[in-house]
Amino acid sequence: MSRLRVAIIGAGLGGIAAAVKLKKSTSAEITVFEQSAGVGGTWYDNRYPGCEVDVHSHAYSFSFLKYDWPRTHATQPELLAYANHVVDHFGLRPHLRLSTRVTALVWEETSSTYTLSTEHGDSLTFDVVISALGLLSVPRYPEWPGLDTFTGPVFHTSRWKEHDLAGKNVAVVGTGSTAVQIVPAIAPDAANVYVYQREPGWIEPKNEREFTPRERWMYRRVPLAQRISRARIFHKGNLRFKGYDVNSRRQRLMRSSCERFIDSTIADPDVRQAVTPDYPWGCKRPILSSTFYGSLNRDNVSLVPHAVTRVFPGGVEDATGSVRDIDVLILSTGFQPTKFLAGLDVKGRDGRGIHDVWRERATAFMGITVPGFPNFFILYGPNTNGGVSVIAQLERQAEVVVGAVRRLARTHRRTIDTSPAAARRFTAWVDRRLASNASAMNSGCHNYYHDGSGHNVTQWPGGHLAYALATRVIARFGLRSPS
């Protein structure tokens, strides 16, 4: 049998993980398609001031490669350098097709292959296709009346445009993980920064810092040092997950810690009250930032604890009717994580489109495979977000794909599909775990976990260890080789 041809869509950290593991453990011919001009995914696209990860570097990196991280939490340039380092270390450059967006996949039953189409008019054939498009890649743009009339610069944070903000009045709409990085970074230059907050989030101090020379030497020279550090981070993360039970002691500890952080860093009591949520810790994704609260003490930074309702050519109006004159409008309005595979048309058996199958809700067995779409795998698919570090989740998913590719090559079978019964049982189990009335995720705040029908389609209902065990044991029973 000839070598299997495998296409990977996306050269972010998920696509890189899949390519590395396939190259190390299979003889497949690998092609990685990336719509951007470089690798890194979200860390290539997001270049706003202050951009950095909020997960410790030793956890937000691959387990199969030791790396000399300079700080506890990597900045965007450092993460982009890391992605390129991994690509070069494992010789993936020849497999890349950059600046090439994949537009469609069509399953050909007679040949058991996919026809892959690109924006350049290519029509290519692959035996296996892996989607590594990521979860936070489709920006959410608000539908405010008058937005198109604004005469100054206006842009989403993931499409950052460089402007001289000196002496400018700037509105930052949103107080999520991105906004809390941008505000402290731009406040020293702007004349005024108005921070529009629809709903506050629980914020914890990130405690980021440079590693000392001694620490860096130890992590470079002592073989187990990074592994021990990584294990400690995952252990703490598993303990944090217990806090999602609103009746737990861990929930009370997390809330108390966040409240003490507010009281110790914000001077104005009205601002302290405005940034304190009235819902449990964990209803939204917890935010980590050591500098955002302090920036609210600046004379030129104003928290507006109301939603934006209208935009004028030179200003914005909030829910109270107050209008503020601004020169620059920055949209930190998040993404559309529940729209999986947005922009990619995938057709499986009998010509069924995956978005038609997902019309009521997006589901996938272990978040990786969908019945009726043989030899097609998803990284960072439905209900796989969480587990301390998404990088670890992506590695486990890539290992499932490698196992399937090896099985195809070993058995000389042409397809691997998913048992519909196994997929239904998996989704039912996830729903039961997530539907608990005691889960903070169901506490009524605005979060990105739920689709329009109220289904939690993004979150994994446990820690990473549970997902690792599930992908190693359960996945093999849901994947079958019918031909």
JSON list of C-alpha atoms in Angstrom, two decimals, residues 30 126 207-208 324 361 405:
[
{"chain": "A", "resi": 30, "resn": "ILE", "atom": "CA", "xyz": [2.04, 15.36, 5.36]},
{"chain": "A", "resi": 126, "resn": "PHE", "atom": "CA", "xyz": [-5.89, 13.17, 0.55]},
{"chain": "A", "resi": 207, "resn": "ASN", "atom": "CA", "xyz": [2.06, 36.77, 39.08]},
{"chain": "A", "resi": 208, "resn": "GLU", "atom": "CA", "xyz": [4.08, 36.77, 35.89]},
{"chain": "A", "resi": 324, "resn": "ARG", "atom": "CA", "xyz": [-18.38, 60.15, 25.15]},
{"chain": "A", "resi": 361, "resn": "ARG", "atom": "CA", "xyz": [-25.73, 21.65, 17.96]},
{"chain": "A", "resi": 405, "resn": "VAL", "atom": "CA", "xyz": [-3.44, 6.68, 10.81]}
]
